[in-house]
Amino acid sequence: MAFSTNGSEESELYHAQIHLYKHVYNFVSSMALKSAMELGIADAIHNHGKPMTLSELASSLKLHPSKVNILHRFLRLLTHNGFFAKTIVKGKEGDEEEEIAYSLTPPSKLLISGKPTCLSSIVKGALHPSSLDMWSSSKKWFNEDKEQTLFECATGESFWDFLNKDSESSTLSMFQDAMASDSRMFKLVLQENKRVFEGLESLVDVGGGTGGVTKLIHEIFPHLKCTVFDQPQVVGNLTGNENLNFVGGDMFKSIPSADAVLLKWVLHDWNDEQSLKILKNSKEAISHKGKDGKVIIIDISIDETSDDRGLTELQLDYDLVMLTMFLGKERTKQEWEKLIYDAGFSSYKITPISGFKSLIEVYP
Ligand SMILES: C[S@@+](CC[C@H](N)C(=O)[O-])C[C@H]1O[C@@H](n2cnc3c(N)ncnc32)[C@H](O)[C@@H]1O
């Protein structure tokens, strides 16, 4: 919201109040979206095959009859926020009254379960009580002389320890699902940016998790020799095939040699000093290729000058998520440039992808 400098004092005050309230109550929109995801509204409309009236939706979701009106009010907010669209349909036979029916929009189609583009686990993970509760400790965190995340300050353990303490835990699989669902969206990015991988004979996906992204690359480039490199406890039990292999190790020590190193959603977990180390090890890993090797980074490049304020807000939100959960950071173009040149690379090229992230090709 832009504040006018020539308006009356009262109108400026009202605008300020609206601005503040809007930011205070932003969480209600987030939580209404989470409720819609938990109720399975998108699945119900998708399975119905055509727009659904309120009563059809309530009955399909098996809601208590007393909650039909409540559902209407949730849908009103979610429709206003772009998650559903309203159409007018004729009432049942003999009933002259027209009714409102709800259909899916592109954002709510991302909540249809079982689809490769389903992002429900991102909603679940980002709005999990453990991700929200820590914010109550932010004042304590600011006043402590300890290098720890807000998550650790609030819970007494790092997010990684929290996830790993019970390998069977639903929280761990929720996090892995969230990572995997984000990676599945990567297929579109790959198809649009095939040229980035053309001509390469080998690639190592550093911090590649259980190989979701590498498998997508392998599908499109079956002759490319791909290595998923991650911590031994992540890749230890995984088996690949002739051109897809899993290697356990520590990227801070050394990275297996390849024509290209992929770092997707990795450097934003780490501070500049740690990221510099990873980039230097990546440079070493591609050194046999001379000037033809490359490092491919996929991360956010914050653009505070963008006309799209919503997009910049999302990038800045992500920065605070990385800070509070991992002491990591999202970087501006200038910060990427400094990091890349400090690591000894000679040039780079940034291409915006999938709306809010960037693909950064880095050359020795
Ligand atoms: C945010 S996840 C990104 C996963 C994957 N690149 C993606 O886009 O879905 C970061 C990954 O880095 C891995 N990782 C953390 N420390 C590592 C280390 N020292 N060496 C290798 N991998 C590491 C984690 O296990 C995790 O799989």
CSV table of C-alpha atoms and ligand atoms in Angstrom, one decimal:
chain,number,residue,atom,x,y,z
A,1,MET,CA,0.0,0.0,0.0
A,2,ALA,CA,1.4,3.4,-1.0
A,3,PHE,CA,0.9,6.3,1.5
A,4,SER,CA,-0.1,9.6,0.1
A,5,THR,CA,1.9,12.6,1.3
A,6,ASN,CA,-0.7,15.1,0.5
A,7,GLY,CA,-3.8,13.5,2.0
A,8,SER,CA,-5.4,14.7,5.2
A,9,GLU,CA,-4.0,13.6,8.6
A,10,GLU,CA,-7.1,11.5,9.2
A,11,SER,CA,-7.1,9.7,5.9
A,12,GLU,CA,-3.4,8.9,6.4
A,13,LEU,CA,-4.2,7.5,9.8
A,14,TYR,CA,-7.0,5.3,8.4
A,15,HIS,CA,-4.7,4.0,5.7
A,16,ALA,CA,-2.0,3.3,8.2
A,17,GLN,CA,-4.5,1.4,10.3
A,18,ILE,CA,-5.7,-0.7,7.4
A,19,HIS,CA,-2.1,-1.4,6.4
A,20,LEU,CA,-1.2,-2.6,9.9
A,21,TYR,CA,-4.4,-4.6,10.4
A,22,LYS,CA,-3.8,-6.3,7.0
A,23,HIS,CA,-0.4,-7.4,8.0
A,24,VAL,CA,-1.6,-8.5,11.4
A,25,TYR,CA,-4.3,-10.7,9.9
A,26,ASN,CA,-2.3,-12.1,7.0
A,27,PHE,CA,-2.1,-15.3,9.0
A,28,VAL,CA,-5.8,-15.8,8.8
A,29,SER,CA,-5.6,-16.2,5.0
A,30,SER,CA,-2.7,-18.6,5.4
A,31,MET,CA,-4.6,-20.7,8.0
A,32,ALA,CA,-7.8,-20.7,5.9
A,33,LEU,CA,-5.7,-22.1,3.0
A,34,LYS,CA,-4.4,-24.8,5.4
A,35,SER,CA,-7.9,-25.7,6.5
A,36,ALA,CA,-9.0,-26.0,2.8
A,37,MET,CA,-6.0,-28.3,2.2
A,38,GLU,CA,-6.8,-30.4,5.3
A,39,LEU,CA,-10.5,-30.7,4.4
A,40,GLY,CA,-9.6,-31.7,0.8
A,41,ILE,CA,-11.8,-29.1,-0.9
A,42,ALA,CA,-9.6,-29.1,-4.1
A,43,ASP,CA,-9.8,-32.9,-4.3
A,44,ALA,CA,-13.6,-32.9,-3.9
A,45,ILE,CA,-14.1,-30.3,-6.7
A,46,HIS,CA,-11.6,-32.1,-8.9
A,47,ASN,CA,-13.2,-35.5,-8.4
A,48,HIS,CA,-16.7,-34.0,-9.0
A,49,GLY,CA,-15.6,-32.9,-12.5
A,50,LYS,CA,-17.6,-29.7,-12.5
A,51,PRO,CA,-18.3,-26.7,-10.2
A,52,MET,CA,-19.8,-27.7,-6.8
A,53,THR,CA,-22.5,-25.9,-4.9
A,54,LEU,CA,-22.0,-25.3,-1.2
A,55,SER,CA,-24.3,-28.2,-0.2
A,56,GLU,CA,-22.7,-30.6,-2.6
A,57,LEU,CA,-19.3,-29.7,-1.2
A,58,ALA,CA,-20.4,-30.0,2.4
A,59,SER,CA,-21.9,-33.4,1.7
A,60,SER,CA,-18.9,-34.6,-0.2
A,61,LEU,CA,-16.6,-33.5,2.6
A,62,LYS,CA,-19.0,-35.1,5.1
A,63,LEU,CA,-19.2,-31.9,7.2
A,64,HIS,CA,-21.5,-31.6,10.1
A,65,PRO,CA,-24.7,-29.9,8.8
A,66,SER,CA,-24.2,-27.1,11.3
A,67,LYS,CA,-21.0,-26.2,9.5
A,68,VAL,CA,-22.3,-25.5,6.0
A,69,ASN,CA,-22.5,-21.8,6.6
A,70,ILE,CA,-19.0,-21.7,8.1
A,71,LEU,CA,-17.7,-23.4,5.0
A,72,HIS,CA,-19.4,-20.7,3.0
A,73,ARG,CA,-17.4,-18.0,4.9
A,74,PHE,CA,-14.1,-19.8,4.4
A,75,LEU,CA,-14.9,-20.2,0.7
A,76,ARG,CA,-15.7,-16.5,0.5
A,77,LEU,CA,-12.3,-15.5,1.8
A,78,LEU,CA,-10.5,-18.1,-0.3
A,79,THR,CA,-12.4,-17.1,-3.4
A,80,HIS,CA,-11.5,-13.5,-2.8
A,81,ASN,CA,-7.8,-14.6,-2.4
A,82,GLY,CA,-7.9,-16.3,-5.8
A,83,PHE,CA,-8.2,-20.0,-4.7
A,84,PHE,CA,-11.7,-20.6,-6.0
A,85,ALA,CA,-13.9,-19.1,-8.7
A,86,LYS,CA,-17.7,-18.7,-8.4
A,87,THR,CA,-20.2,-19.5,-11.2
A,88,ILE,CA,-24.0,-19.4,-11.1
A,89,VAL,CA,-25.7,-22.7,-11.7
A,90,LYS,CA,-29.4,-23.6,-12.1
A,91,GLY,CA,-31.0,-25.1,-9.0
A,92,LYS,CA,-32.2,-28.7,-8.9
A,93,GLU,CA,-35.1,-29.6,-11.0
A,94,GLY,CA,-38.3,-27.9,-10.1
A,95,ASP,CA,-36.3,-25.4,-8.1
A,96,GLU,CA,-36.2,-22.0,-9.9
A,97,GLU,CA,-33.5,-20.5,-7.7
A,98,GLU,CA,-30.0,-20.2,-9.0
A,99,GLU,CA,-27.1,-21.3,-6.8
A,100,ILE,CA,-23.4,-20.4,-6.5
A,101,ALA,CA,-21.0,-23.2,-7.5
A,102,TYR,CA,-17.3,-23.2,-6.8
A,103,SER,CA,-14.6,-24.3,-9.2
A,104,LEU,CA,-10.8,-24.6,-9.0
A,105,THR,CA,-8.4,-21.9,-10.1
A,106,PRO,CA,-4.7,-22.5,-11.0
A,107,PRO,CA,-3.5,-22.0,-7.4
A,108,SER,CA,-6.0,-24.4,-5.9
A,109,LYS,CA,-5.2,-27.0,-8.6
A,110,LEU,CA,-1.8,-27.2,-6.9
A,111,LEU,CA,-3.7,-28.8,-3.9
A,112,ILE,CA,-5.0,-31.8,-5.9
A,113,SER,CA,-3.4,-34.8,-4.3
A,114,GLY,CA,-1.6,-37.4,-6.4
A,115,LYS,CA,-0.7,-34.9,-9.2
A,116,PRO,CA,3.0,-34.2,-9.8
A,117,THR,CA,2.4,-30.5,-9.2
A,118,CYS,CA,0.7,-31.1,-5.8
A,119,LEU,CA,2.1,-28.6,-3.2
A,120,SER,CA,0.0,-29.7,-0.2
A,121,SER,CA,3.0,-30.8,1.7
A,122,ILE,CA,4.6,-27.3,1.4
A,123,VAL,CA,1.4,-25.9,3.0
A,124,LYS,CA,1.5,-28.5,5.7
A,125,GLY,CA,5.2,-28.1,6.4
A,126,ALA,CA,5.4,-24.3,6.3
A,127,LEU,CA,2.3,-23.9,8.5
A,128,HIS,CA,3.2,-26.8,10.9
A,129,PRO,CA,2.9,-25.7,14.5
A,130,SER,CA,6.7,-26.2,14.9
A,131,SER,CA,7.4,-23.6,12.2
A,132,LEU,CA,4.9,-21.2,13.7
A,133,ASP,CA,5.5,-21.5,17.5
A,134,MET,CA,9.1,-20.5,17.3
A,135,TRP,CA,8.2,-16.9,16.4
A,136,SER,CA,7.0,-16.4,20.0
A,137,SER,CA,10.7,-16.6,21.0
A,138,SER,CA,12.0,-13.9,18.6
A,139,LYS,CA,12.6,-11.3,21.3
A,140,LYS,CA,14.5,-13.7,23.4
A,141,TRP,CA,16.5,-14.7,20.3
A,142,PHE,CA,17.4,-11.1,19.6
A,143,ASN,CA,18.7,-10.6,23.1
A,144,GLU,CA,20.9,-13.7,23.3
A,145,ASP,CA,24.6,-13.7,22.5
A,146,LYS,CA,24.4,-17.2,20.9
A,147,GLU,CA,24.8,-18.2,17.3
A,148,GLN,CA,21.7,-20.3,17.0
A,149,THR,CA,18.6,-20.3,14.9
A,150,LEU,CA,15.3,-19.0,16.2
A,151,PHE,CA,14.1,-22.6,16.0
A,152,GLU,CA,16.8,-23.7,18.3
A,153,CYS,CA,16.3,-20.8,20.7
A,154,ALA,CA,12.7,-21.8,20.9
A,155,THR,CA,12.9,-25.5,21.1
A,156,GLY,CA,16.4,-26.3,22.4
A,157,GLU,CA,17.3,-28.3,19.3
A,158,SER,CA,18.2,-27.6,15.7
A,159,PHE,CA,15.6,-28.1,13.0
A,160,TRP,CA,17.8,-31.0,11.6
A,161,ASP,CA,18.0,-32.7,15.0
A,162,PHE,CA,14.2,-32.2,15.4
A,163,LEU,CA,13.7,-34.0,12.1
A,164,ASN,CA,16.2,-36.7,12.5
A,165,LYS,CA,15.6,-37.7,16.1
A,166,ASP,CA,13.0,-40.1,15.0
A,167,SER,CA,13.6,-41.3,11.5
A,168,GLU,CA,10.1,-42.8,11.4
A,169,SER,CA,8.6,-39.5,12.4
A,170,SER,CA,5.8,-38.0,10.3
A,171,THR,CA,7.6,-34.7,10.6
A,172,LEU,CA,10.6,-36.0,8.7
A,173,SER,CA,8.5,-37.5,6.0
A,174,MET,CA,6.5,-34.3,5.8
A,175,PHE,CA,9.7,-32.3,5.2
A,176,GLN,CA,10.9,-34.8,2.6
A,177,ASP,CA,7.6,-34.7,0.9
A,178,ALA,CA,7.7,-30.9,0.9
A,179,MET,CA,11.2,-30.9,-0.7
A,180,ALA,CA,10.1,-33.6,-3.2
A,181,SER,CA,7.0,-31.7,-4.2
A,182,ASP,CA,9.0,-28.5,-4.8
A,183,SER,CA,11.4,-30.6,-7.0
A,184,ARG,CA,8.6,-32.1,-9.1
A,185,MET,CA,7.7,-28.6,-10.2
A,186,PHE,CA,11.2,-28.5,-11.4
A,187,LYS,CA,10.3,-30.6,-14.4
A,188,LEU,CA,8.7,-27.6,-16.1
A,189,VAL,CA,11.9,-25.6,-15.4
A,190,LEU,CA,14.0,-28.3,-17.0
A,191,GLN,CA,11.9,-28.5,-20.1
A,192,GLU,CA,12.1,-24.7,-20.6
A,193,ASN,CA,15.9,-24.7,-19.9
A,194,LYS,CA,17.2,-27.8,-21.6
A,195,ARG,CA,20.0,-25.8,-23.2
A,196,VAL,CA,21.6,-25.5,-19.7
A,197,PHE,CA,22.3,-29.3,-19.6
A,198,GLU,CA,23.0,-29.9,-23.3
A,199,GLY,CA,26.5,-30.9,-24.2
A,200,LEU,CA,27.3,-32.1,-20.6
A,201,GLU,CA,28.6,-35.7,-20.1
A,202,SER,CA,28.3,-35.8,-16.3
A,203,LEU,CA,26.6,-34.0,-13.5
A,204,VAL,CA,26.7,-34.1,-9.7
A,205,ASP,CA,23.7,-32.9,-7.8
A,206,VAL,CA,25.2,-31.7,-4.6
A,207,GLY,CA,22.8,-31.8,-1.6
A,208,GLY,CA,20.5,-33.7,-4.0
A,209,GLY,CA,18.5,-35.4,-1.2
A,210,THR,CA,17.0,-38.7,-2.3
A,211,GLY,CA,17.5,-37.8,-6.0
A,212,GLY,CA,14.1,-36.3,-7.0
A,213,VAL,CA,15.6,-33.6,-9.2
A,214,THR,CA,18.4,-35.9,-10.6
A,215,LYS,CA,15.8,-38.4,-11.6
A,216,LEU,CA,13.9,-35.7,-13.6
A,217,ILE,CA,17.2,-34.7,-15.3
A,218,HIS,CA,18.0,-38.4,-16.0
A,219,GLU,CA,14.6,-38.8,-17.6
A,220,ILE,CA,15.2,-36.0,-20.1
A,221,PHE,CA,19.0,-36.7,-20.5
A,222,PRO,CA,19.3,-40.5,-20.1
A,223,HIS,CA,22.9,-40.5,-21.4
A,224,LEU,CA,24.1,-37.9,-18.9
A,225,LYS,CA,26.0,-39.6,-16.1
A,226,CYS,CA,24.3,-38.3,-12.9
A,227,THR,CA,25.5,-38.5,-9.3
A,228,VAL,CA,23.3,-37.6,-6.4
A,229,PHE,CA,25.7,-36.5,-3.6
A,230,ASP,CA,24.3,-36.0,-0.1
A,231,GLN,CA,25.0,-37.0,3.5
A,232,PRO,CA,25.6,-40.7,4.0
A,233,GLN,CA,22.5,-41.1,6.1
A,234,VAL,CA,20.4,-39.7,3.3
A,235,VAL,CA,21.8,-41.6,0.3
A,236,GLY,CA,23.3,-44.7,2.1
A,237,ASN,CA,20.5,-47.1,1.2
A,238,LEU,CA,19.7,-45.8,-2.2
A,239,THR,CA,20.6,-47.6,-5.4
A,240,GLY,CA,20.6,-46.2,-8.9
A,241,ASN,CA,21.4,-47.6,-12.3
A,242,GLU,CA,24.2,-47.3,-14.9
A,243,ASN,CA,23.8,-43.6,-15.4
A,244,LEU,CA,22.4,-42.6,-12.0
A,245,ASN,CA,24.4,-43.2,-8.9
A,246,PHE,CA,24.2,-42.2,-5.2
A,247,VAL,CA,27.3,-41.1,-3.3
A,248,GLY,CA,27.5,-40.2,0.4
A,249,GLY,CA,29.9,-37.6,1.7
A,250,ASP,CA,30.4,-34.1,3.0
A,251,MET,CA,30.2,-31.2,0.5
A,252,PHE,CA,32.4,-29.1,2.9
A,253,LYS,CA,35.2,-31.6,2.4
A,254,SER,CA,35.1,-32.5,-1.3
A,255,ILE,CA,32.6,-33.0,-4.1
A,256,PRO,CA,32.9,-35.8,-6.7
A,257,SER,CA,34.2,-34.7,-10.1
A,258,ALA,CA,31.8,-34.0,-12.9
A,259,ASP,CA,31.4,-31.7,-16.0
A,260,ALA,CA,28.7,-29.7,-14.0
A,261,VAL,CA,27.7,-29.3,-10.4
A,262,LEU,CA,24.1,-28.6,-9.5
A,263,LEU,CA,23.3,-26.8,-6.3
A,264,LYS,CA,19.5,-26.6,-6.0
A,265,TRP,CA,18.0,-25.1,-2.9
A,266,VAL,CA,21.3,-25.7,-1.1
A,267,LEU,CA,23.3,-22.4,-0.8
A,268,HIS,CA,20.4,-20.6,0.8
A,269,ASP,CA,20.7,-23.0,3.8
A,270,TRP,CA,24.2,-21.6,4.5
A,271,ASN,CA,25.9,-18.3,5.4
A,272,ASP,CA,28.4,-16.7,3.1
A,273,GLU,CA,31.5,-18.3,4.6
A,274,GLN,CA,30.0,-21.8,4.3
A,275,SER,CA,28.6,-21.1,0.8
A,276,LEU,CA,32.0,-19.9,-0.3
A,277,LYS,CA,33.5,-23.2,0.8
A,278,ILE,CA,30.8,-25.2,-1.1
A,279,LEU,CA,31.4,-23.1,-4.2
A,280,LYS,CA,35.2,-23.5,-4.0
A,281,ASN,CA,34.8,-27.3,-3.7
A,282,SER,CA,32.4,-27.2,-6.7
A,283,LYS,CA,35.0,-25.3,-8.7
A,284,GLU,CA,37.5,-28.0,-7.8
A,285,ALA,CA,35.0,-30.7,-8.9
A,286,ILE,CA,34.6,-29.3,-12.4
A,287,SER,CA,38.3,-28.3,-12.8
A,288,HIS,CA,39.2,-31.2,-15.2
A,289,LYS,CA,36.8,-29.6,-17.8
A,290,GLY,CA,38.8,-26.3,-17.9
A,291,LYS,CA,36.6,-23.4,-19.1
A,292,ASP,CA,33.8,-25.8,-20.2
A,293,GLY,CA,32.7,-26.9,-16.8
A,294,LYS,CA,30.0,-25.1,-15.0
A,295,VAL,CA,28.1,-24.8,-11.7
A,296,ILE,CA,24.4,-24.5,-11.9
A,297,ILE,CA,22.7,-22.8,-8.9
A,298,ILE,CA,19.0,-22.7,-8.3
A,299,ASP,CA,18.0,-20.3,-5.6
A,300,ILE,CA,16.2,-17.0,-5.1
A,301,SER,CA,17.8,-13.8,-6.4
A,302,ILE,CA,16.0,-11.0,-4.4
A,303,ASP,CA,15.0,-8.1,-6.5
A,304,GLU,CA,13.8,-5.2,-4.3
A,305,THR,CA,13.3,-3.0,-7.3
A,306,SER,CA,10.8,-5.3,-8.9
A,307,ASP,CA,7.4,-3.7,-9.8
A,308,ASP,CA,5.9,-7.0,-8.5
A,309,ARG,CA,5.8,-6.2,-4.7
A,310,GLY,CA,4.1,-9.5,-4.0
A,311,LEU,CA,6.9,-11.4,-5.5
A,312,THR,CA,9.6,-9.4,-3.6
A,313,GLU,CA,7.6,-10.0,-0.4
A,314,LEU,CA,7.6,-13.8,-1.1
A,315,GLN,CA,11.4,-13.7,-1.6
A,316,LEU,CA,11.9,-11.6,1.6
A,317,ASP,CA,9.6,-14.0,3.5
A,318,TYR,CA,11.8,-16.9,2.3
A,319,ASP,CA,14.9,-15.1,3.5
A,320,LEU,CA,13.5,-14.9,7.0
A,321,VAL,CA,12.4,-18.6,6.8
A,322,MET,CA,16.0,-19.5,5.9
A,323,LEU,CA,17.4,-17.2,8.6
A,324,THR,CA,15.2,-18.4,11.4
A,325,MET,CA,15.3,-22.1,10.6
A,326,PHE,CA,18.9,-22.5,9.4
A,327,LEU,CA,20.8,-19.2,9.8
A,328,GLY,CA,20.9,-19.3,6.0
A,329,LYS,CA,19.9,-16.5,3.6
A,330,GLU,CA,18.4,-15.6,0.3
A,331,ARG,CA,20.7,-13.3,-1.7
A,332,THR,CA,20.4,-10.3,-4.0
A,333,LYS,CA,22.1,-10.2,-7.4
A,334,GLN,CA,24.9,-8.2,-5.9
A,335,GLU,CA,25.4,-10.7,-3.1
A,336,TRP,CA,25.5,-13.6,-5.6
A,337,GLU,CA,28.0,-11.7,-7.7
A,338,LYS,CA,30.3,-11.2,-4.7
A,339,LEU,CA,30.1,-14.8,-3.6
A,340,ILE,CA,30.7,-16.1,-7.1
A,341,TYR,CA,33.7,-13.9,-7.8
A,342,ASP,CA,35.1,-14.5,-4.3
A,343,ALA,CA,35.0,-18.2,-5.0
A,344,GLY,CA,37.3,-17.6,-8.0
A,345,PHE,CA,34.8,-18.0,-10.9
A,346,SER,CA,35.1,-15.6,-13.9
A,347,SER,CA,31.5,-15.1,-15.1
A,348,TYR,CA,27.9,-15.9,-14.4
A,349,LYS,CA,24.5,-15.6,-16.0
A,350,ILE,CA,21.2,-15.3,-14.1
A,351,THR,CA,17.9,-16.4,-15.6
A,352,PRO,CA,14.7,-16.0,-13.7
A,353,ILE,CA,12.7,-19.3,-13.5
A,354,SER,CA,9.4,-20.5,-12.1
A,355,GLY,CA,8.3,-17.1,-11.1
A,356,PHE,CA,10.3,-16.4,-8.0
A,357,LYS,CA,13.6,-18.4,-8.3
A,358,SER,CA,16.6,-18.0,-10.5
A,359,LEU,CA,18.9,-20.3,-12.4
A,360,ILE,CA,22.5,-19.0,-12.1
A,361,GLU,CA,25.1,-20.5,-14.4
A,362,VAL,CA,28.6,-20.0,-13.1
A,363,TYR,CA,31.7,-20.4,-15.2
A,364,PRO,CA,35.4,-21.0,-14.2
B,1,LIG,C1,17.1,-28.0,1.3
B,1,LIG,S1,17.7,-29.6,0.9
B,1,LIG,C2,17.7,-29.5,-0.9
B,1,LIG,C3,17.5,-30.8,-1.5
B,1,LIG,C4,17.4,-30.9,-3.1
B,1,LIG,N1,18.6,-30.2,-3.7
B,1,LIG,C5,16.2,-30.2,-3.6
B,1,LIG,O1,16.2,-29.2,-4.2
B,1,LIG,O2,15.1,-30.8,-3.3
B,1,LIG,C6,19.4,-29.5,1.3
B,1,LIG,C7,20.2,-30.9,1.2
B,1,LIG,O3,21.6,-30.7,1.6
B,1,LIG,C8,22.0,-31.8,2.2
B,1,LIG,N2,23.2,-31.6,3.0
B,1,LIG,C9,23.3,-31.0,4.2
B,1,LIG,N3,24.6,-30.9,4.6
B,1,LIG,C10,25.3,-31.6,3.7
B,1,LIG,C11,26.7,-31.9,3.5
B,1,LIG,N4,27.6,-31.5,4.5
B,1,LIG,N5,27.1,-32.6,2.4
B,1,LIG,C12,26.2,-33.0,1.5
B,1,LIG,N6,24.9,-32.7,1.5
B,1,LIG,C13,24.4,-32.0,2.6
B,1,LIG,C14,20.8,-32.2,3.1
B,1,LIG,O4,20.9,-33.6,3.5
B,1,LIG,C15,19.6,-31.9,2.1
B,1,LIG,O5,19.3,-33.1,1.4
